[in-house]
Coordinates of C-alpha atoms in Angstrom, one line a residue:
X1 CA -117.4 -158.3 65.1
X2 CA -114.7 -157.3 62.5
X3 CA -111.3 -157.6 62.9
X4 CA -109.1 -154.9 61.8
X5 CA -106.0 -155.3 60.3
X6 CA -103.2 -153.7 62.3
X7 CA -104.8 -154.5 65.4
X8 CA -104.5 -158.2 67.4
X9 CA -108.4 -157.5 69.1
X10 CA -110.7 -160.2 68.8
X11 CA -108.6 -162.7 68.5
X12 CA -110.5 -165.3 69.9
X13 CA -112.9 -165.3 67.1
X14 CA -112.3 -167.8 63.9
X15 CA -110.5 -171.1 64.5
X16 CA -112.1 -174.6 64.2
X17 CA -114.9 -173.5 65.6
X18 CA -116.4 -171.5 62.5
X19 CA -115.4 -174.4 60.0
X20 CA -119.2 -176.4 60.5
X21 CA -120.6 -173.5 59.3
X22 CA -118.2 -172.9 56.4
X23 CA -118.3 -176.3 55.2
X24 CA -121.9 -176.3 55.6
X25 CA -122.2 -173.7 53.3
X26 CA -119.8 -175.3 50.8
X27 CA -121.4 -178.6 51.2
X28 CA -124.4 -176.9 50.2
X29 CA -123.3 -174.5 47.7
X30 CA -121.6 -177.1 46.0
X31 CA -124.4 -180.0 46.1
X32 CA -126.5 -176.7 44.3
X33 CA -123.9 -175.9 41.7
X34 CA -122.9 -179.2 40.4
X35 CA -126.5 -180.8 40.8
X36 CA -127.1 -177.6 38.5
X37 CA -124.3 -178.3 35.9
X38 CA -123.3 -181.4 35.8
X39 CA -126.3 -183.0 33.6
X40 CA -126.8 -179.9 32.3
X41 CA -125.7 -181.2 28.7
X42 CA -128.5 -183.6 29.1
X43 CA -131.1 -180.8 29.6
X44 CA -130.1 -178.6 26.8
X45 CA -130.0 -181.3 24.1
X46 CA -133.0 -183.3 26.2
X47 CA -135.5 -180.3 26.6
X48 CA -134.4 -177.6 24.8
X49 CA -133.3 -179.7 22.0
X50 CA -129.8 -177.9 21.4
X51 CA -127.5 -179.3 18.6
X52 CA -124.9 -181.1 20.7
X53 CA -121.9 -178.8 20.1
X54 CA -124.2 -175.9 20.3
X55 CA -125.1 -177.5 23.9
X56 CA -121.4 -178.3 24.7
X57 CA -120.4 -174.7 23.8
X58 CA -123.3 -173.4 25.9
X59 CA -122.0 -175.4 28.8
X60 CA -118.5 -174.8 28.7
X61 CA -119.5 -171.0 28.0
X62 CA -121.2 -170.7 30.9
X63 CA -118.6 -172.4 33.0
X64 CA -116.0 -170.2 31.5
X65 CA -117.9 -166.8 32.8
X66 CA -118.6 -168.6 36.5
X67 CA -115.0 -169.1 36.8
X68 CA -114.5 -165.2 35.2
X69 CA -117.1 -163.2 37.1
X70 CA -114.6 -163.8 40.5
X71 CA -112.4 -161.1 39.3
X72 CA -115.2 -158.7 39.7
X73 CA -116.3 -160.5 43.2
X74 CA -112.5 -160.2 44.1
X75 CA -112.2 -156.9 43.4
X76 CA -115.6 -155.8 45.8
X77 CA -114.3 -158.0 48.4
X78 CA -110.8 -156.9 48.8
X79 CA -111.7 -153.5 48.0
X80 CA -114.8 -152.4 49.3
X81 CA -117.5 -155.0 51.2
X82 CA -115.2 -157.5 52.5
X83 CA -115.4 -161.7 52.0
X84 CA -118.4 -162.3 54.4
X85 CA -120.8 -159.5 52.9
X86 CA -119.3 -160.7 48.7
X87 CA -120.8 -164.3 49.6
X88 CA -123.5 -163.3 51.4
X89 CA -124.8 -161.1 48.6
X90 CA -123.3 -163.3 45.7
X91 CA -125.3 -166.8 47.0
X92 CA -128.6 -164.7 47.0
X93 CA -128.4 -163.8 43.3
X94 CA -127.2 -167.2 42.3
X95 CA -130.4 -168.1 44.1
X96 CA -132.4 -165.9 42.2
X97 CA -130.9 -167.4 38.7
X98 CA -131.7 -171.2 39.8
X99 CA -135.3 -170.2 40.9
X100 CA -135.5 -168.7 37.7
X101 CA -134.1 -172.2 36.0
X102 CA -136.4 -174.3 37.9
X103 CA -139.5 -172.1 36.8
X104 CA -138.7 -172.7 33.5
X105 CA -138.0 -176.7 33.9
X106 CA -141.4 -176.8 35.3
X107 CA -143.7 -174.7 33.4
X108 CA -144.3 -176.1 30.0
X109 CA -144.5 -173.0 28.0
X110 CA -141.3 -172.0 28.6
X111 CA -140.0 -175.4 27.0
X112 CA -140.3 -176.6 23.1
X113 CA -142.7 -179.5 23.2
X114 CA -141.4 -183.0 23.4
X115 CA -140.2 -184.7 20.3
X116 CA -142.9 -186.6 18.7
X117 CA -142.1 -190.9 18.1
X118 CA -142.4 -189.8 14.3
X119 CA -140.6 -186.8 13.9
X120 CA -136.5 -187.1 13.5
X121 CA -136.0 -183.7 13.8
X122 CA -137.4 -181.8 16.8
X123 CA -138.9 -178.3 17.6
X124 CA -135.9 -176.6 19.3
X125 CA -136.6 -173.8 22.3
X126 CA -137.6 -170.5 21.0
X127 CA -135.7 -166.9 21.4
X128 CA -137.8 -166.5 24.3
X129 CA -136.9 -169.7 26.1
X130 CA -133.8 -169.3 25.3
X131 CA -133.5 -165.9 26.9
X132 CA -134.8 -167.0 30.3
X133 CA -132.3 -170.3 29.9
X134 CA -129.3 -167.3 29.2
X135 CA -130.6 -164.9 32.0
X136 CA -130.5 -167.4 34.7
X137 CA -127.2 -168.6 33.2
X138 CA -126.3 -165.1 33.8
X139 CA -127.4 -164.4 37.0
X140 CA -125.8 -168.2 38.3
X141 CA -122.0 -167.0 36.7
X142 CA -122.6 -163.4 38.3
X143 CA -123.5 -165.4 41.8
X144 CA -120.6 -167.8 41.4
X145 CA -118.3 -164.3 40.6
X146 CA -118.9 -163.5 44.3
X147 CA -118.8 -167.4 45.8
X148 CA -115.8 -168.6 44.6
X149 CA -112.9 -165.9 45.4
X150 CA -114.3 -165.8 48.7
X151 CA -115.4 -169.0 50.3
X152 CA -111.9 -170.7 50.5
X153 CA -109.5 -167.5 51.6
X154 CA -112.8 -166.8 54.1
X155 CA -112.1 -169.9 55.6
X156 CA -108.2 -169.4 55.5
X157 CA -109.0 -166.3 57.2
X158 CA -109.7 -168.2 60.0
X159 CA -106.6 -169.2 60.9
X160 CA -104.2 -166.6 61.9
X161 CA -101.1 -166.2 59.9
X162 CA -99.0 -164.3 62.3
X163 CA -99.4 -167.5 64.8
X164 CA -97.1 -170.2 64.3
X165 CA -99.6 -173.0 65.8
X166 CA -102.1 -171.8 63.8
X167 CA -100.5 -170.9 60.1
X168 CA -99.4 -174.6 59.9
X169 CA -103.4 -175.7 59.6
X170 CA -103.9 -173.8 56.8
X171 CA -102.4 -176.3 54.2
X172 CA -104.4 -179.0 56.0
X173 CA -107.6 -176.7 55.7
X174 CA -107.3 -176.7 51.9
X175 CA -107.1 -180.5 51.1
X176 CA -110.4 -180.8 53.8
X177 CA -111.9 -177.9 52.2
X178 CA -111.4 -179.8 48.8
X179 CA -112.5 -183.4 50.6
X180 CA -115.8 -181.3 52.0
X181 CA -116.5 -180.4 48.6
X182 CA -116.2 -183.3 46.9
X183 CA -118.3 -185.4 49.1
X184 CA -121.1 -183.0 48.4
X185 CA -120.4 -183.5 44.7
X186 CA -120.8 -187.0 44.5
X187 CA -124.1 -186.7 46.6
X188 CA -125.0 -184.6 43.4
X189 CA -123.6 -186.8 40.5
X190 CA -125.7 -189.5 41.9
X191 CA -128.6 -188.3 44.0
X192 CA -129.7 -185.1 41.9
X193 CA -128.9 -186.5 38.4
X194 CA -130.9 -189.5 39.1
X195 CA -133.9 -187.7 39.7
X196 CA -132.8 -185.1 37.1
X197 CA -132.8 -188.3 34.4
X198 CA -135.7 -190.6 36.4
X199 CA -138.6 -188.0 37.4
X200 CA -138.2 -184.9 36.3
X201 CA -136.0 -181.8 36.0
X202 CA -138.3 -179.6 38.3
X203 CA -137.3 -181.8 41.6
X204 CA -133.9 -182.1 39.3
X205 CA -133.4 -178.5 39.3
X206 CA -135.9 -177.8 42.4
X207 CA -133.7 -179.8 45.0
X208 CA -130.3 -177.8 44.2
X209 CA -132.1 -174.8 44.4
X210 CA -133.4 -175.6 47.8
X211 CA -129.5 -176.8 48.8
X212 CA -128.7 -173.1 47.7
X213 CA -131.1 -171.3 50.0
X214 CA -130.1 -173.6 53.0
X215 CA -125.9 -172.9 52.3
X216 CA -127.4 -169.3 52.6
X217 CA -128.7 -170.4 56.0
X218 CA -126.1 -171.9 57.2
X219 CA -123.6 -169.6 56.4
X220 CA -125.2 -166.3 58.0
X221 CA -125.8 -168.6 61.4
X222 CA -122.0 -168.3 62.0
X223 CA -121.8 -165.0 61.7
X224 CA -121.0 -163.8 65.4
X225 CA -118.1 -166.3 65.0
X226 CA -116.5 -165.2 61.8
X227 CA -112.6 -164.0 61.9
X228 CA -113.8 -160.9 59.6
X229 CA -111.2 -158.9 58.3
X230 CA -111.4 -155.2 57.0
X231 CA -111.1 -154.7 53.5
X232 CA -107.8 -152.7 52.9
X233 CA -108.6 -150.8 49.6
X234 CA -108.5 -151.9 46.4
X235 CA -105.2 -153.9 45.6
X236 CA -105.7 -153.3 42.1
X237 CA -105.5 -149.7 42.1
X238 CA -102.3 -150.4 43.7
X239 CA -100.7 -152.2 41.2
X240 CA -101.7 -149.9 39.0
X241 CA -100.4 -147.1 41.1
X242 CA -97.1 -149.0 41.0
X243 CA -96.8 -149.3 37.0
X244 CA -97.7 -145.5 36.4
X245 CA -94.9 -144.5 38.7
X246 CA -92.3 -146.9 37.5
X247 CA -93.4 -145.8 34.0
X248 CA -93.2 -141.7 34.8
X249 CA -89.8 -142.8 36.1
X250 CA -88.9 -144.7 33.8
X251 CA -85.6 -142.6 32.6
X252 CA -84.4 -142.8 35.9
X253 CA -80.6 -144.1 36.6
X254 CA -81.1 -147.1 38.9
X255 CA -80.0 -146.4 42.9
X256 CA -77.1 -148.3 43.7
X257 CA -77.9 -150.0 46.6
X258 CA -81.9 -150.8 47.4
X259 CA -81.7 -150.0 50.9
X260 CA -82.2 -146.4 49.2
X261 CA -85.6 -147.2 47.5
X262 CA -88.7 -145.6 49.6
X263 CA -90.3 -147.8 52.6
X264 CA -93.0 -146.5 55.0
X265 CA -94.3 -149.1 57.2
X266 CA -97.0 -147.1 58.7
X267 CA -98.7 -146.6 55.5
X268 CA -98.4 -150.1 54.5
X269 CA -99.7 -151.2 57.9
X270 CA -103.2 -151.9 56.8
X271 CA -102.0 -154.4 54.9
X272 CA -99.2 -156.1 55.6
X273 CA -100.5 -157.4 59.2
X274 CA -98.8 -160.9 58.4
X275 CA -95.5 -159.6 57.8
X276 CA -93.3 -156.8 54.9
X277 CA -92.5 -158.0 51.6
X278 CA -88.9 -157.5 51.1
X279 CA -87.0 -156.6 48.2
X280 CA -86.4 -159.0 44.9
X281 CA -83.6 -158.3 42.2
X282 CA -86.1 -159.3 39.6
X283 CA -88.3 -156.7 37.4
X284 CA -85.7 -154.0 38.6
X285 CA -87.7 -151.4 36.1
X286 CA -90.5 -151.9 38.7
X287 CA -88.3 -150.5 41.6
X288 CA -88.0 -147.2 39.6
X289 CA -91.5 -146.2 41.6
X290 CA -89.5 -146.2 44.8
X291 CA -86.8 -143.9 43.7
X292 CA -87.4 -140.4 45.8
X293 CA -86.8 -137.8 43.8
X294 CA -87.1 -133.7 44.6
X295 CA -90.6 -133.2 44.0
X296 CA -91.4 -136.4 45.9
X297 CA -92.8 -135.9 49.7
X298 CA -91.7 -138.8 51.4
X299 CA -94.0 -137.9 54.7
X300 CA -97.3 -137.3 52.3
X301 CA -96.3 -139.3 49.0
X302 CA -98.4 -139.0 45.7
X303 CA -98.6 -142.4 45.0
X304 CA -98.6 -142.0 41.3
X305 CA -95.4 -141.0 41.5
X306 CA -93.8 -143.3 44.7
X307 CA -94.6 -146.3 46.0
X308 CA -92.7 -148.4 48.8
X309 CA -91.0 -151.2 48.2
X310 CA -93.9 -154.0 49.9
X311 CA -96.0 -152.0 47.2
X312 CA -93.7 -152.9 44.6
X313 CA -93.3 -156.1 45.5
X314 CA -96.6 -157.1 45.5
X315 CA -97.1 -156.2 41.8
X316 CA -94.1 -158.3 41.3
X317 CA -95.9 -161.5 43.4
X318 CA -98.7 -161.3 40.9
X319 CA -96.2 -161.0 37.7
X320 CA -94.4 -164.3 39.0
X321 CA -97.9 -165.9 39.5
X322 CA -98.7 -165.5 36.2
X323 CA -97.1 -168.0 34.1
X324 CA -97.6 -170.8 36.7
X325 CA -101.2 -169.5 36.4
X326 CA -101.2 -170.0 32.4
X327 CA -100.2 -173.8 32.9
X328 CA -103.4 -174.9 34.6
X329 CA -105.3 -173.3 31.6
X330 CA -104.8 -177.0 29.2
X331 CA -105.8 -179.1 32.2
X332 CA -109.3 -177.2 32.6
X333 CA -109.9 -177.5 28.8
X334 CA -109.2 -182.0 29.6
X335 CA -111.2 -181.7 32.3
X336 CA -114.1 -180.2 30.9
X337 CA -114.9 -182.9 28.5
X338 CA -116.5 -185.0 31.1
X339 CA -119.5 -183.1 31.4
X340 CA -119.6 -182.5 27.3
X341 CA -118.3 -185.5 25.1
X342 CA -117.2 -187.9 28.2
X343 CA -120.6 -187.7 28.8
X344 CA -122.2 -188.3 25.6
X345 CA -120.2 -191.1 25.3
X346 CA -121.6 -192.8 28.7
X347 CA -125.4 -192.1 26.7
X348 CA -124.4 -194.7 23.8
X349 CA -123.5 -197.3 26.1
X350 CA -125.0 -200.3 28.3
X351 CA -125.8 -198.2 31.5
X352 CA -127.3 -201.3 33.6
X353 CA -126.4 -202.7 36.8
X354 CA -129.6 -204.8 36.6
X355 CA -132.4 -205.1 34.2
X356 CA -134.3 -202.5 35.6
X357 CA -131.8 -200.3 36.6
X358 CA -129.4 -198.2 34.9
X359 CA -126.6 -195.7 36.0
X360 CA -127.3 -191.8 34.7
X361 CA -124.9 -190.9 32.6
X362 CA -124.5 -187.5 34.5
X363 CA -123.5 -190.0 37.1
X364 CA -120.3 -191.2 36.0
X365 CA -118.6 -188.5 37.3
X366 CA -119.0 -190.3 40.8
X367 CA -116.1 -191.7 39.4
X368 CA -113.8 -188.6 39.5
X369 CA -115.0 -187.7 42.9
X370 CA -114.2 -191.0 44.4
X371 CA -111.0 -191.2 42.9
X372 CA -110.3 -187.6 43.9
X373 CA -111.7 -188.0 47.5
X374 CA -109.8 -191.2 47.9
X375 CA -106.4 -189.5 47.0
X376 CA -106.8 -186.4 49.0
X377 CA -107.6 -188.6 52.3
X378 CA -104.4 -191.1 51.4
X379 CA -102.3 -187.9 50.6
X380 CA -103.5 -186.2 53.8
X381 CA -103.4 -189.0 55.8
X382 CA -100.1 -191.4 54.7
X383 CA -98.2 -189.4 51.6
X384 CA -97.6 -186.4 54.1
X385 CA -95.9 -188.2 56.9
X386 CA -93.9 -190.2 54.7
X387 CA -92.9 -187.2 52.2
X388 CA -92.2 -184.8 55.3
X389 CA -89.5 -187.5 56.7
X390 CA -87.6 -186.7 53.5
X391 CA -88.2 -183.2 52.7
X392 CA -88.5 -181.5 55.8
X393 CA -91.4 -180.1 54.6
X394 CA -94.6 -179.8 56.2
X395 CA -96.8 -180.1 53.5
X396 CA -94.9 -183.0 52.4
X397 CA -94.0 -181.5 49.1
X398 CA -93.9 -178.2 47.6
X399 CA -97.1 -177.3 45.9
X400 CA -95.6 -176.9 42.5
X401 CA -94.5 -180.5 42.8
X402 CA -97.9 -181.6 43.8
X403 CA -99.5 -180.0 40.6
X404 CA -96.2 -181.2 38.5
X405 CA -97.7 -184.9 39.5
X406 CA -101.8 -183.7 38.6
X407 CA -100.0 -182.5 35.2
X408 CA -98.7 -186.0 34.1
X409 CA -101.4 -187.7 35.3
X410 CA -104.3 -185.8 33.4
X411 CA -102.2 -186.5 30.4
X412 CA -102.5 -190.3 31.1
X413 CA -106.6 -189.7 31.5
X414 CA -106.9 -187.9 27.8
X415 CA -104.4 -190.8 26.2
X416 CA -106.8 -193.5 27.8
X417 CA -109.5 -191.8 26.5
X418 CA -108.8 -191.7 23.0
X419 CA -107.9 -195.7 23.1
X420 CA -111.7 -195.9 25.1
X421 CA -113.5 -194.5 22.2
X422 CA -111.6 -196.5 19.4
X423 CA -112.8 -200.0 21.4
X424 CA -116.3 -198.3 21.7
X425 CA -116.7 -197.4 17.8
X426 CA -115.2 -201.2 17.5
X427 CA -118.2 -202.8 19.2
X428 CA -120.4 -200.2 17.3
X429 CA -119.0 -201.0 14.1
X430 CA -119.2 -205.0 14.7
X431 CA -122.4 -205.1 16.2
X432 CA -123.7 -202.9 12.8
X433 CA -124.5 -199.7 14.9
X434 CA -122.3 -196.8 13.1
X435 CA -125.7 -195.9 11.7
X436 CA -127.8 -196.1 14.2
X437 CA -126.5 -193.3 16.9
X438 CA -129.7 -193.6 19.4
X439 CA -128.9 -197.2 19.9
X440 CA -127.4 -198.4 22.8
X441 CA -124.4 -200.1 21.8
X442 CA -123.4 -203.5 23.9
X443 CA -120.4 -202.2 25.8
X444 CA -120.2 -201.6 29.4
X445 CA -120.0 -198.0 30.6
X446 CA -117.8 -199.0 32.9
X447 CA -115.3 -199.0 30.3
X448 CA -114.9 -195.3 30.9
X449 CA -114.0 -195.3 34.5
X450 CA -110.4 -195.2 34.1
X451 CA -110.7 -191.8 32.1
X452 CA -112.7 -190.6 35.0
X453 CA -110.8 -192.2 37.8
X454 CA -107.6 -190.5 36.5
X455 CA -109.0 -187.0 36.1
X456 CA -110.1 -187.6 39.9
X457 CA -106.6 -188.2 40.8
X458 CA -105.1 -185.6 38.5
X459 CA -107.2 -182.6 40.3
X460 CA -106.4 -183.7 44.1
X461 CA -103.0 -183.1 43.0
X462 CA -103.0 -180.0 40.1
X463 CA -106.0 -178.1 41.5
X464 CA -105.4 -178.4 45.4
X465 CA -102.0 -177.4 44.3
X466 CA -103.1 -174.7 42.3
X467 CA -105.3 -173.5 45.3
X468 CA -102.5 -173.8 47.9
X469 CA -100.2 -172.0 45.4
X470 CA -102.1 -169.0 44.6
X471 CA -103.4 -168.1 48.4
X472 CA -99.7 -169.0 49.5
X473 CA -97.6 -166.8 47.1
X474 CA -100.2 -163.7 46.7
X475 CA -99.9 -160.6 48.9
X476 CA -101.5 -160.3 51.8
X477 CA -104.3 -157.9 50.8
X478 CA -104.9 -159.9 47.5
X479 CA -106.1 -163.3 48.9
X480 CA -109.4 -163.3 47.4
X481 CA -108.2 -161.7 44.2
X482 CA -105.6 -164.9 44.1
X483 CA -108.6 -166.9 44.6
X484 CA -110.0 -165.1 41.5
X485 CA -106.8 -166.1 39.6
X486 CA -107.3 -170.2 40.7
X487 CA -111.0 -169.5 38.8
X488 CA -109.9 -167.7 36.1
X489 CA -107.4 -169.9 35.2
X490 CA -110.5 -172.6 34.6
X491 CA -112.5 -169.9 32.9
X492 CA -109.5 -170.2 30.1
X493 CA -109.8 -173.5 30.4
X494 CA -113.6 -174.0 29.0
X495 CA -113.5 -171.1 27.2
X496 CA -110.5 -173.1 25.1
X497 CA -112.3 -176.2 25.1
X498 CA -115.3 -173.9 23.2
X499 CA -113.0 -172.4 20.6
X500 CA -111.3 -175.8 20.3
X501 CA -114.4 -177.6 19.7
X502 CA -115.8 -175.0 17.7
X503 CA -112.5 -174.7 15.2
X504 CA -112.3 -179.2 15.3
X505 CA -115.8 -179.2 14.2
X506 CA -115.4 -176.2 11.4
X507 CA -112.2 -177.7 10.3
X508 CA -112.7 -181.1 10.2
X509 CA -116.1 -181.2 8.2
X510 CA -115.6 -183.3 5.3
X511 CA -118.3 -184.6 2.3
X512 CA -121.3 -186.5 3.1
X513 CA -121.3 -185.1 6.5
X514 CA -118.3 -186.5 8.0
X515 CA -116.6 -184.6 10.9
X516 CA -114.3 -185.5 14.0
X517 CA -117.3 -183.9 16.5
X518 CA -120.5 -184.8 14.4
X519 CA -123.7 -183.3 15.9
X520 CA -125.6 -186.1 15.0
X521 CA -123.9 -188.9 17.2
X522 CA -120.8 -189.5 17.8
X523 CA -120.5 -193.2 15.6
X524 CA -119.5 -191.5 12.8
X525 CA -117.2 -189.1 14.6
X526 CA -113.3 -188.9 15.5
X527 CA -113.6 -188.0 19.1
X528 CA -110.6 -190.2 19.8
X529 CA -108.6 -187.8 17.8
X530 CA -109.6 -184.7 19.6
X531 CA -108.8 -186.8 22.9
X532 CA -105.3 -187.3 21.5
X533 CA -104.6 -183.6 20.2
X534 CA -106.0 -182.6 24.0
X535 CA -103.2 -185.3 25.0
X536 CA -100.6 -183.4 22.6
X537 CA -101.5 -179.9 23.9
X538 CA -101.1 -181.0 27.7
X539 CA -97.1 -182.6 26.7
X540 CA -96.4 -179.6 25.5
X541 CA -97.7 -177.5 28.6
X542 CA -96.0 -180.1 30.6
X543 CA -93.0 -178.9 29.2
X544 CA -93.7 -175.4 29.7
X545 CA -94.7 -175.5 33.3
X546 CA -91.5 -177.5 34.5
X547 CA -89.5 -174.6 32.9
X548 CA -91.8 -172.0 34.6
X549 CA -91.5 -173.5 37.8
X550 CA -87.4 -174.0 37.8
X551 CA -87.5 -170.7 37.5
X552 CA -90.0 -169.4 39.8
X553 CA -89.0 -167.3 43.3
X554 CA -91.0 -167.8 46.1
X555 CA -92.0 -164.8 47.9
X556 CA -89.5 -163.0 50.6
X557 CA -91.6 -162.0 53.8
X558 CA -90.6 -160.8 56.9
X559 CA -92.7 -162.2 59.3
X560 CA -94.3 -160.3 62.3
X561 CA -94.3 -161.5 65.6
X562 CA -97.5 -162.8 67.5
X563 CA -96.6 -160.5 70.4
X564 CA -96.0 -157.2 69.3
X565 CA -96.6 -156.8 65.1
X566 CA -92.7 -156.0 64.9
X567 CA -90.2 -157.8 62.7
X568 CA -89.2 -161.2 64.2
X569 CA -85.4 -161.1 64.2
X570 CA -84.6 -164.4 62.8
X571 CA -85.6 -162.5 59.3
X572 CA -87.1 -163.8 56.3
X573 CA -89.4 -167.0 55.3
X574 CA -90.1 -167.6 51.7
X575 CA -93.5 -168.4 51.0
X576 CA -94.1 -172.1 49.8
X577 CA -91.3 -173.2 51.4
X578 CA -93.2 -174.1 54.9

């Protein structure tokens, strides 16, 4: 049953009873996605014989595209299909992409031949084999575009924002959503990566493919219990209409009293069920879209000339989120190195736990996940109750403060990574292994634990805070689009990583093949300089973020009462302060 916005029929649907289905979907989906991607650098270099920088850029480009397509998925969800069907169809597309990649890993004809011991240069994948890889990755990226912006918002939809008792559970949901996701990733970076490295890529990709199928089944099984909200039309169209109307009326003088600006609650009812956005004094040039002129018909307005205050404030909300959105980009650039150069570091180090067992390089992410999960649990159970006593906020601290803490910890993680790389190369030099990139350096891989763990702690603060920020501050009708903004910051962060790696590889090249990021192993490179460059960029980014957070204005919304859907008498709530 679909719950229409503007009505209160079917309120018994949703709530915590739906969480097992949504979390089961998320757990299986993340097991699939991470099992598919976390060790992909090893697949590209070891099975397809790509050069290191090409493989690293392929991986970050895939991650970037997978985080850019959510804009398309969010548009389809918010405007036409709704979140349930968008998630379902996108999951099937992802399933097809994973299946084709698994088949290519099983059939020898779809991969280049194995390297021969007496040949230093291995045969790289041909154009046909690369085409299968890129088509598979494209299908996976398109599938991710429908899943990522909708799953988080769909879970939050199960809690009625007009019910004060349920609204306070939403921020708690974000913590446990991320915890569930992290636990699944933990399995992926241990069990699945071990299978990929020690049993084979057929099983190593086949298990995530099966997990993806199970995620679809688990999600569809809960259909009759879900609280499904009808799409309220394209929010992007409304944003464009406001922009066009404001431009057409740019030469008009502003009205003396904001109460004279156009409002039409009946026309906005389908996408303002949780409350009406109130007029703010910022960006007054957009307010001109709500000035009624002689050529306007208030009863049946031409929305390309006349818009309501609520619609104008939707656009203002999106614009205000922009600077905070941009602040997350460099953090993702730093985080992306775990699946590229940090993984490559691990492959050169002693990974033995016993004489017969060694940790797969891709499994080093277990320390990121463990620290992230531990931080989330301690944050939710210990930090929030203590902080609540001092701040009076139900969530302990605002999501802006939470994000700021994450930025600081991420800076420390990149700084530490640089010093650990210096230590790794010092040991390689002491044992005469600088010119032997494929020989294991006698230094424990556990030296990398601090940088992995610090990144996990940073993500527990920054990424969840970012999610909360977008969901809380986005207009009601743009929740999927808000989640897409979260993923697009990840997308741009990965593309920035690709750009940085490409530029540094090009401009740091010197005589004799010297390079900060060489293709033939890290021992002769200057990876520590790369980490410290990222550290410097993050320090500049932190200053920028603090400035933006200081100036940020929370959206003011007049909350509708649970009983009759009309505005409450006690007025205005500032989003993010609850």
